[in-house]
PDB file of C-alpha atoms in Angstrom:
ATOM      1  CA  MET A   1     -99.113 -73.259  51.108  1.00 51.00           C
ATOM      2  CA  GLY A   2     -97.941 -69.576  50.734  1.00 55.00           C
ATOM      3  CA  SER A   3     -95.121 -70.165  52.937  1.00 64.00           C
ATOM      4  CA  ILE A   4     -94.235 -74.345  51.573  1.00 59.00           C
ATOM      5  CA  LYS A   5     -94.183 -72.193  48.046  1.00 60.00           C
ATOM      6  CA  ASN A   6     -91.756 -69.756  49.085  1.00 59.00           C
ATOM      7  CA  VAL A   7     -89.425 -72.068  50.440  1.00 52.00           C
ATOM      8  CA  VAL A   8     -89.452 -74.145  47.317  1.00 53.00           C
ATOM      9  CA  LYS A   9     -88.677 -70.801  45.092  1.00 54.00           C
ATOM     10  CA  VAL A  10     -85.910 -70.073  47.229  1.00 52.00           C
ATOM     11  CA  MET A  11     -84.803 -73.843  46.895  1.00 55.00           C
ATOM     12  CA  ASN A  12     -85.349 -73.478  42.999  1.00 55.00           C
ATOM     13  CA  PHE A  13     -83.412 -70.462  42.834  1.00 52.00           C
ATOM     14  CA  HIS A  14     -80.340 -71.371  44.851  1.00 55.00           C
ATOM     15  CA  SER A  15     -80.141 -74.904  42.669  1.00 60.00           C
ATOM     16  CA  LEU A  16     -79.651 -72.930  39.537  1.00 60.00           C
ATOM     17  CA  LEU A  17     -77.298 -70.824  41.291  1.00 57.00           C
ATOM     18  CA  ARG A  18     -75.074 -73.505  42.188  1.00 63.00           C
ATOM     19  CA  VAL A  19     -75.980 -75.120  38.476  1.00 65.00           C
ATOM     20  CA  ASP A  20     -74.378 -72.094  37.322  1.00 69.00           C
ATOM     21  CA  LYS A  21     -71.362 -72.052  39.324  1.00 70.00           C
ATOM     22  CA  ALA A  22     -70.617 -75.827  39.370  1.00 68.00           C
ATOM     23  CA  ARG A  23     -71.119 -76.136  35.529  1.00 70.00           C
ATOM     24  CA  LYS A  24     -68.347 -72.959  35.205  1.00 72.00           C
ATOM     25  CA  LYS A  25     -65.910 -74.717  37.172  1.00 71.00           C
ATOM     26  CA  ALA A  26     -66.336 -77.997  35.285  1.00 70.00           C
ATOM     27  CA  ASP A  27     -65.492 -76.226  32.062  1.00 72.00           C
ATOM     28  CA  ASN A  28     -62.736 -75.045  33.409  1.00 72.00           C
ATOM     29  CA  TYR A  29     -61.297 -78.529  34.256  1.00 69.00           C
ATOM     30  CA  LEU A  30     -62.942 -80.267  31.175  1.00 69.00           C
ATOM     31  CA  LYS A  31     -60.416 -77.755  29.209  1.00 68.00           C
ATOM     32  CA  VAL A  32     -57.173 -78.893  30.742  1.00 71.00           C
ATOM     33  CA  GLY A  33     -58.257 -82.290  31.022  1.00 70.00           C
ATOM     34  CA  ASN A  34     -58.556 -82.844  27.542  1.00 72.00           C
ATOM     35  CA  GLU A  35     -54.837 -81.125  27.151  1.00 74.00           C
ATOM     36  CA  ILE A  36     -53.871 -83.669  29.841  1.00 75.00           C
ATOM     37  CA  THR A  37     -55.416 -86.702  28.402  1.00 75.00           C
ATOM     38  CA  ASN A  38     -53.386 -85.639  25.013  1.00 75.00           C
ATOM     39  CA  ILE A  39     -50.290 -85.260  26.308  1.00 74.00           C
ATOM     40  CA  LEU A  40     -50.177 -88.191  28.679  1.00 74.00           C
ATOM     41  CA  SER A  41     -51.476 -90.537  25.444  1.00 73.00           C
ATOM     42  CA  GLU A  42     -48.540 -88.780  23.660  1.00 72.00           C
ATOM     43  CA  ILE A  43     -46.018 -90.172  25.965  1.00 73.00           C
ATOM     44  CA  LEU A  44     -47.661 -93.169  27.270  1.00 71.00           C
ATOM     45  CA  TYR A  45     -48.152 -94.413  23.743  1.00 71.00           C
ATOM     46  CA  ASN A  46     -45.014 -93.150  22.231  1.00 71.00           C
ATOM     47  CA  LYS A  47     -43.847 -96.110  19.886  1.00 66.00           C
ATOM     48  CA  ASN A  48     -39.949 -96.163  21.002  1.00 62.00           C
ATOM     49  CA  LEU A  49     -41.818 -96.728  24.608  1.00 65.00           C
ATOM     50  CA  VAL A  50     -43.657 -99.261  23.188  1.00 60.00           C
ATOM     51  CA  LEU A  51     -40.728-100.852  21.177  1.00 56.00           C
ATOM     52  CA  ASP A  52     -38.870-100.871  24.322  1.00 56.00           C
ATOM     53  CA  LYS A  53     -41.954-102.283  26.674  1.00 60.00           C
ATOM     54  CA  GLU A  54     -41.879 -99.348  28.908  1.00 60.00           C
ATOM     55  CA  SER A  55     -44.727 -98.622  28.477  1.00 65.00           C
ATOM     56  CA  LEU A  56     -47.312 -99.122  31.515  1.00 72.00           C
ATOM     57  CA  THR A  57     -49.225-102.377  30.821  1.00 80.00           C
ATOM     58  CA  PRO A  58     -51.612-103.454  33.503  1.00 86.00           C
ATOM     59  CA  ASP A  59     -52.160-107.632  34.269  1.00 90.00           C
ATOM     60  CA  PRO A  60     -55.506-108.330  32.862  1.00 91.00           C
ATOM     61  CA  ASN A  61     -55.668-111.070  35.590  1.00 95.00           C
ATOM     62  CA  MET A  62     -55.847-107.704  37.921  1.00 96.00           C
ATOM     63  CA  PRO A  63     -59.118-106.699  39.585  1.00 97.00           C
ATOM     64  CA  ILE A  64     -60.815-103.760  38.559  1.00 97.00           C
ATOM     65  CA  LEU A  65     -61.308-100.668  40.868  1.00 98.00           C
ATOM     66  CA  ASP A  66     -64.566 -98.559  40.631  1.00 97.00           C
ATOM     67  CA  ILE A  67     -65.143 -95.201  41.959  1.00 97.00           C
ATOM     68  CA  TYR A  68     -68.362 -93.812  42.274  1.00 96.00           C
ATOM     69  CA  ILE A  69     -69.252 -90.630  42.984  1.00 94.00           C
ATOM     70  CA  ALA A  70     -73.134 -89.668  44.564  1.00 89.00           C
ATOM     71  CA  ASN A  71     -74.812 -87.259  46.097  1.00 80.00           C
ATOM     72  CA  ASP A  72     -75.673 -86.630  49.930  1.00 72.00           C
ATOM     73  CA  TYR A  73     -78.249 -83.871  49.776  1.00 67.00           C
ATOM     74  CA  GLY A  74     -81.777 -83.719  49.390  1.00 58.00           C
ATOM     75  CA  TYR A  75     -84.000 -84.504  46.197  1.00 55.00           C
ATOM     76  CA  CYS A  76     -81.342 -86.599  44.342  1.00 57.00           C
ATOM     77  CA  GLY A  77     -83.264 -90.122  44.888  1.00 58.00           C
ATOM     78  CA  ASP A  78     -82.599 -90.816  41.771  1.00 70.00           C
ATOM     79  CA  PHE A  79     -79.568 -89.681  40.949  1.00 71.00           C
ATOM     80  CA  ASN A  80     -78.589 -91.734  43.794  1.00 82.00           C
ATOM     81  CA  SER A  81     -80.128 -94.816  42.303  1.00 85.00           C
ATOM     82  CA  ALA A  82     -78.177 -94.897  39.170  1.00 86.00           C
ATOM     83  CA  VAL A  83     -75.106 -95.287  41.467  1.00 89.00           C
ATOM     84  CA  ARG A  84     -76.709 -98.006  43.615  1.00 90.00           C
ATOM     85  CA  ARG A  85     -77.771-100.129  39.762  1.00 91.00           C
ATOM     86  CA  ALA A  86     -74.351 -99.932  38.983  1.00 93.00           C
ATOM     87  CA  ILE A  87     -72.559-101.012  41.938  1.00 93.00           C
ATOM     88  CA  LEU A  88     -74.773-104.124  42.424  1.00 92.00           C
ATOM     89  CA  LYS A  89     -74.299-104.653  38.743  1.00 94.00           C
ATOM     90  CA  ASN A  90     -70.267-105.081  40.036  1.00 92.00           C
ATOM     91  CA  PRO A  91     -70.573-106.730  42.868  1.00 92.00           C
ATOM     92  CA  ASN A  92     -67.008-108.572  42.093  1.00 94.00           C
ATOM     93  CA  ASN A  93     -64.768-105.135  41.248  1.00 96.00           C
ATOM     94  CA  TYR A  94     -63.190-102.966  44.375  1.00 97.00           C
ATOM     95  CA  LYS A  95     -64.898 -99.964  45.161  1.00 97.00           C
ATOM     96  CA  ILE A  96     -64.025 -96.288  46.460  1.00 97.00           C
ATOM     97  CA  ILE A  97     -67.380 -94.725  47.321  1.00 95.00           C
ATOM     98  CA  ILE A  98     -68.255 -91.221  47.683  1.00 94.00           C
ATOM     99  CA  GLY A  99     -71.806 -90.209  49.111  1.00 88.00           C
ATOM    100  CA  LYS A 100     -73.242 -91.104  52.685  1.00 85.00           C
ATOM    101  CA  LYS A 101     -76.662 -92.096  50.849  1.00 83.00           C
ATOM    102  CA  ILE A 102     -74.918 -95.078  49.719  1.00 86.00           C
ATOM    103  CA  VAL A 103     -75.646 -97.391  52.051  1.00 83.00           C
ATOM    104  CA  TYR A 104     -73.507-100.317  50.924  1.00 86.00           C
ATOM    105  CA  ASN A 105     -70.173-101.865  52.314  1.00 85.00           C
ATOM    106  CA  ASP A 106     -68.820-105.089  51.676  1.00 89.00           C
ATOM    107  CA  ASN A 107     -65.232-106.517  51.577  1.00 92.00           C
ATOM    108  CA  LYS A 108     -64.550-104.527  48.385  1.00 94.00           C
ATOM    109  CA  VAL A 109     -64.999-101.385  49.775  1.00 95.00           C
ATOM    110  CA  VAL A 110     -62.057-100.114  50.235  1.00 96.00           C
ATOM    111  CA  LEU A 111     -62.701 -96.403  50.689  1.00 95.00           C
ATOM    112  CA  LYS A 112     -65.966 -94.656  51.356  1.00 94.00           C
ATOM    113  CA  ILE A 113     -65.899 -90.850  52.315  1.00 93.00           C
ATOM    114  CA  GLU A 114     -68.763 -87.782  52.497  1.00 90.00           C
ATOM    115  CA  LYS A 115     -69.433 -85.843  49.542  1.00 86.00           C
ATOM    116  CA  ASP A 116     -69.155 -82.947  52.007  1.00 85.00           C
ATOM    117  CA  VAL A 117     -65.563 -83.577  52.766  1.00 91.00           C
ATOM    118  CA  PHE A 118     -64.716 -85.140  49.562  1.00 91.00           C
ATOM    119  CA  ASN A 119     -61.958 -82.173  49.006  1.00 89.00           C
ATOM    120  CA  GLU A 120     -61.044 -82.384  52.990  1.00 93.00           C
ATOM    121  CA  ARG A 121     -60.283 -86.267  52.611  1.00 93.00           C
ATOM    122  CA  PHE A 122     -59.382 -85.949  48.812  1.00 94.00           C
ATOM    123  CA  ILE A 123     -55.500 -87.079  49.959  1.00 95.00           C
ATOM    124  CA  GLU A 124     -56.711 -90.116  51.268  1.00 95.00           C
ATOM    125  CA  ILE A 125     -57.837 -91.257  47.704  1.00 95.00           C
ATOM    126  CA  GLN A 126     -54.806 -89.729  46.519  1.00 94.00           C
ATOM    127  CA  HIS A 127     -52.496 -91.720  48.045  1.00 96.00           C
ATOM    128  CA  TYR A 128     -54.537 -95.017  47.438  1.00 96.00           C
ATOM    129  CA  ILE A 129     -54.560 -94.645  43.716  1.00 95.00           C
ATOM    130  CA  GLU A 130     -50.536 -93.927  43.653  1.00 94.00           C
ATOM    131  CA  LYS A 131     -50.121 -97.137  45.498  1.00 95.00           C
ATOM    132  CA  SER A 132     -52.322 -98.882  43.303  1.00 95.00           C
ATOM    133  CA  LEU A 133     -50.662 -97.850  40.324  1.00 93.00           C
ATOM    134  CA  ILE A 134     -47.098 -98.331  42.091  1.00 92.00           C
ATOM    135  CA  ASP A 135     -48.348-101.759  42.700  1.00 93.00           C
ATOM    136  CA  MET A 136     -50.220-102.418  39.292  1.00 93.00           C
ATOM    137  CA  SER A 137     -52.670-103.766  41.836  1.00 95.00           C
ATOM    138  CA  TYR A 138     -55.830-103.426  38.692  1.00 96.00           C
ATOM    139  CA  HIS A 139     -56.371-103.820  35.126  1.00 94.00           C
ATOM    140  CA  GLU A 140     -58.759-101.235  34.949  1.00 96.00           C
ATOM    141  CA  ILE A 141     -60.096 -97.899  36.935  1.00 96.00           C
ATOM    142  CA  ASN A 142     -63.092 -96.504  36.330  1.00 97.00           C
ATOM    143  CA  ILE A 143     -65.239 -93.332  37.642  1.00 96.00           C
ATOM    144  CA  TYR A 144     -69.282 -93.844  37.841  1.00 96.00           C
ATOM    145  CA  TYR A 145     -71.290 -90.139  37.874  1.00 92.00           C
ATOM    146  CA  ASN A 146     -74.035 -87.998  36.925  1.00 86.00           C
ATOM    147  CA  HIS A 147     -72.888 -86.024  33.923  1.00 82.00           C
ATOM    148  CA  TYR A 148     -73.853 -82.729  33.231  1.00 76.00           C
ATOM    149  CA  TYR A 149     -74.809 -82.052  29.342  1.00 75.00           C
ATOM    150  CA  SER A 150     -77.354 -78.503  29.394  1.00 69.00           C
ATOM    151  CA  SER A 151     -78.911 -76.832  31.372  1.00 66.00           C
ATOM    152  CA  THR A 152     -81.822 -79.322  31.092  1.00 71.00           C
ATOM    153  CA  THR A 153     -79.614 -82.487  30.452  1.00 77.00           C
ATOM    154  CA  PHE A 154     -77.819 -84.811  32.324  1.00 76.00           C
ATOM    155  CA  ALA A 155     -77.351 -88.693  32.506  1.00 83.00           C
ATOM    156  CA  PHE A 156     -75.337 -91.238  34.552  1.00 88.00           C
ATOM    157  CA  LYS A 157     -71.827 -92.196  33.051  1.00 90.00           C
ATOM    158  CA  LYS A 158     -69.209 -93.945  33.438  1.00 93.00           C
ATOM    159  CA  ILE A 159     -65.289 -93.221  31.720  1.00 91.00           C
ATOM    160  CA  LYS A 160     -62.269 -95.529  31.982  1.00 92.00           C
ATOM    161  CA  VAL A 161     -59.015 -93.762  33.487  1.00 92.00           C
ATOM    162  CA  PHE A 162     -56.595 -96.532  33.914  1.00 90.00           C
ATOM    163  CA  PRO A 163     -55.125 -97.761  31.269  1.00 88.00           C
ATOM    164  CA  ILE A 164     -55.740 -94.741  29.007  1.00 78.00           C
ATOM    165  CA  GLU A 165     -57.992 -94.982  26.077  1.00 74.00           C
ATOM    166  CA  PHE A 166     -55.113 -96.223  23.234  1.00 61.00           C
ATOM    167  CA  THR A 167     -56.595 -94.461  19.831  1.00 65.00           C
ATOM    168  CA  GLY A 168     -55.136 -97.523  17.778  1.00 57.00           C
ATOM    169  CA  ASN A 169     -52.301 -95.267  16.348  1.00 67.00           C
ATOM    170  CA  TYR A 170     -48.905 -95.117  18.245  1.00 62.00           C
ATOM    171  CA  TYR A 171     -47.071 -91.694  18.555  1.00 61.00           C
ATOM    172  CA  GLU A 172     -44.045 -91.095  16.480  1.00 65.00           C
ATOM    173  CA  GLY A 173     -41.921 -88.259  16.122  1.00 61.00           C
ATOM    174  CA  ASN A 174     -41.471 -87.237  19.843  1.00 62.00           C
ATOM    175  CA  ASP A 175     -38.413 -89.001  21.584  1.00 62.00           C
ATOM    176  CA  PHE A 176     -38.213 -88.703  25.590  1.00 63.00           C
ATOM    177  CA  VAL A 177     -34.853 -88.425  27.356  1.00 62.00           C
ATOM    178  CA  ALA A 178     -35.495 -89.632  31.173  1.00 63.00           C
ATOM    179  CA  GLU A 179     -32.920 -89.750  33.961  1.00 66.00           C
ATOM    180  CA  THR A 180     -34.912 -91.319  36.114  1.00 67.00           C
ATOM    181  CA  ASP A 181     -36.929 -94.497  36.996  1.00 74.00           C
ATOM    182  CA  LEU A 182     -39.388 -94.386  33.879  1.00 75.00           C
ATOM    183  CA  GLN A 183     -41.897 -96.900  35.037  1.00 79.00           C
ATOM    184  CA  LYS A 184     -41.946 -94.723  38.114  1.00 84.00           C
ATOM    185  CA  MET A 185     -42.543 -91.649  36.241  1.00 80.00           C
ATOM    186  CA  LEU A 186     -45.329 -93.281  34.387  1.00 82.00           C
ATOM    187  CA  LYS A 187     -46.649 -94.358  36.789  1.00 86.00           C
ATOM    188  CA  SER A 188     -47.076 -90.779  39.025  1.00 86.00           C
ATOM    189  CA  LEU A 189     -48.496 -89.052  36.179  1.00 84.00           C
ATOM    190  CA  VAL A 190     -50.895 -91.502  35.241  1.00 88.00           C
ATOM    191  CA  SER A 191     -51.724 -91.473  38.976  1.00 90.00           C
ATOM    192  CA  PHE A 192     -52.373 -87.379  38.659  1.00 88.00           C
ATOM    193  CA  TYR A 193     -54.055 -88.017  35.473  1.00 89.00           C
ATOM    194  CA  ILE A 194     -56.429 -90.170  37.521  1.00 92.00           C
ATOM    195  CA  CYS A 195     -56.961 -87.444  40.505  1.00 92.00           C
ATOM    196  CA  TYR A 196     -57.456 -84.525  38.136  1.00 88.00           C
ATOM    197  CA  GLN A 197     -60.365 -86.861  36.515  1.00 89.00           C
ATOM    198  CA  LEU A 198     -61.754 -87.205  39.354  1.00 93.00           C
ATOM    199  CA  LYS A 199     -62.027 -83.679  40.466  1.00 89.00           C
ATOM    200  CA  MET A 200     -63.279 -83.156  37.245  1.00 87.00           C
ATOM    201  CA  CYS A 201     -65.773 -85.255  37.693  1.00 89.00           C
ATOM    202  CA  GLU A 202     -66.928 -84.597  40.880  1.00 89.00           C
ATOM    203  CA  CYS A 203     -67.754 -80.675  39.871  1.00 83.00           C
ATOM    204  CA  ILE A 204     -69.647 -82.242  36.870  1.00 84.00           C
ATOM    205  CA  SER A 205     -71.755 -84.320  39.263  1.00 84.00           C
ATOM    206  CA  GLU A 206     -72.318 -81.514  41.253  1.00 80.00           C
ATOM    207  CA  ALA A 207     -73.644 -79.693  38.652  1.00 77.00           C
ATOM    208  CA  ALA A 208     -76.064 -82.535  37.271  1.00 75.00           C
ATOM    209  CA  GLU A 209     -77.413 -82.988  41.245  1.00 75.00           C
ATOM    210  CA  ASN A 210     -78.401 -79.180  41.374  1.00 70.00           C
ATOM    211  CA  LEU A 211     -80.004 -79.451  37.762  1.00 68.00           C
ATOM    212  CA  ASN A 212     -82.204 -82.391  39.104  1.00 63.00           C
ATOM    213  CA  ARG A 213     -82.685 -80.990  42.378  1.00 63.00           C
ATOM    214  CA  GLN A 214     -83.807 -77.358  40.209  1.00 60.00           C
ATOM    215  CA  GLN A 215     -86.180 -79.703  37.828  1.00 58.00           C
ATOM    216  CA  ILE A 216     -87.504 -81.295  40.995  1.00 59.00           C
ATOM    217  CA  THR A 217     -88.438 -78.106  43.144  1.00 57.00           C
ATOM    218  CA  ARG A 218     -89.381 -76.450  39.327  1.00 58.00           C
ATOM    219  CA  MET A 219     -91.898 -79.279  39.339  1.00 60.00           C
ATOM    220  CA  ALA A 220     -92.906 -78.802  42.530  1.00 55.00           C
ATOM    221  CA  LEU A 221     -94.076 -75.405  42.234  1.00 55.00           C
ATOM    222  CA  ASP A 222     -96.086 -75.905  39.322  1.00 57.00           C
ATOM    223  CA  LYS A 223     -97.805 -78.738  41.214  1.00 67.00           C
ATOM    224  CA  ILE A 224     -98.307 -75.960  43.698  1.00 57.00           C
ATOM    225  CA  GLU A 225     -99.417 -73.385  41.352  1.00 61.00           C
ATOM    226  CA  GLU A 226    -101.742 -75.668  39.415  1.00 69.00           C
ATOM    227  CA  GLN A 227    -103.447 -76.530  43.288  1.00 69.00           C
ATOM    228  CA  GLU A 228    -103.713 -72.728  43.555  1.00 65.00           C
ATOM    229  CA  GLN A 229    -105.083 -72.208  40.375  1.00 71.00           C
ATOM    230  CA  VAL A 230    -107.799 -75.263  41.256  1.00 69.00           C
ATOM    231  CA  LYS A 231    -108.584 -73.385  44.742  1.00 73.00           C
ATOM    232  CA  HIS A 232    -108.695 -70.114  43.416  1.00 67.00           C
ATOM    233  CA  ALA A 233    -111.610 -71.378  40.837  1.00 73.00           C
ATOM    234  CA  ALA A 234    -113.657 -73.131  43.801  1.00 75.00           C
ATOM    235  CA  GLU A 235    -113.565 -70.061  45.482  1.00 75.00           C
ATOM    236  CA  VAL A 236    -114.550 -67.858  42.400  1.00 74.00           C
ATOM    237  CA  ARG A 237    -117.219 -70.484  41.674  1.00 80.00           C
ATOM    238  CA  LYS A 238    -118.459 -70.454  45.289  1.00 79.00           C
ATOM    239  CA  LYS A 239    -118.673 -66.798  44.896  1.00 81.00           C
ATOM    240  CA  ASN A 240    -120.683 -67.174  42.128  1.00 76.00           C
ATOM    241  CA  GLU A 241    -122.985 -69.262  43.605  1.00 74.00           C
ATOM    242  CA  ILE A 242    -123.486 -67.493  46.897  1.00 78.00           C
ATOM    243  CA  ALA A 243    -123.964 -64.010  44.520  1.00 72.00           C
ATOM    244  CA  CYS A 244    -126.503 -66.244  42.326  1.00 77.00           C
ATOM    245  CA  PHE A 245    -128.862 -67.543  45.337  1.00 72.00           C
ATOM    246  CA  LYS A 246    -128.771 -63.686  46.933  1.00 75.00           C
ATOM    247  CA  ASN A 247    -129.780 -62.391  43.321  1.00 70.00           C
ATOM    248  CA  VAL A 248    -132.835 -65.452  43.235  1.00 67.00           C
ATOM    249  CA  GLU A 249    -133.414 -64.942  46.267  1.00 68.00           C
ATOM    250  CA  ASN A 250    -133.890 -60.979  46.209  1.00 69.00           C
ATOM    251  CA  TYR A 251    -135.931 -61.464  43.177  1.00 63.00           C
ATOM    252  CA  LYS A 252    -138.193 -63.762  45.098  1.00 65.00           C
ATOM    253  CA  LYS A 253    -139.131 -60.709  47.805  1.00 68.00           C
ATOM    254  CA  VAL A 254    -139.472 -58.004  45.375  1.00 64.00           C
ATOM    255  CA  MET A 255    -141.944 -60.861  43.220  1.00 65.00           C
ATOM    256  CA  GLN A 256    -143.516 -61.019  46.157  1.00 66.00           C
ATOM    257  CA  THR A 257    -143.940 -57.751  47.503  1.00 67.00           C
ATOM    258  CA  GLY A 258    -145.449 -56.857  43.905  1.00 59.00           C
ATOM    259  CA  ASP A 259    -147.828 -59.829  44.490  1.00 57.00           C
ATOM    260  CA  ALA A 260    -148.525 -58.212  47.908  1.00 59.00           C
ATOM    261  CA  ASN A 261    -149.050 -54.734  46.375  1.00 58.00           C
ATOM    262  CA  GLY A 262    -151.381 -55.861  43.146  1.00 55.00           C
TER     263      GLY A 262
END
């Protein structure tokens, strides 16, 4: 029991370290991500671009692309279950699946990579998104992942990264001079935005999965300590019973000796 407890303690400690590291990295992405969203919103929903019909307008008849971020490590069954449920709820959408433990495949899965090689193979996702925007293959692109909120809370979340959410107001007062193909430029900007958001979500998801692992190992430690307390209490009770039995036997011998001498 002691060796198991030590292993779980180490896992718990490493999970805490990874949560903190991933959270700090995700916070940096998030700060810049919010600024990028604001800047792109001002460009894409500029009143002059809209009036000139130069803004990106997806065709509602085109399909949807969903990007799912799962986990490849242990102690994350619930974490991946939320991803599987979301996939099964949207069977007609095209999919990019990140995570080898999601054993799902059909003709709508356009790309599947392991979480461990996410950074190494990210260029494949980037190229696919760039081509999709050039061809305007989808009218909507979403990212599904587990979002880290605090040191005690995470939840499964969906964010729509294309089209960028319209606030309801067109931006005025900013005129742009473009000496290039405006549509090509806008598609390039949106592609950059989607890829940035995806990297940010992967970092936040990593913090969430390590929080999940930390919570599970903490529960395991509590259970081990509870069993140790029960075992210790049983051992103390046994010792007390033996001591009591010896005292009774000694008392009997003393009484018997007294009766023999009396």
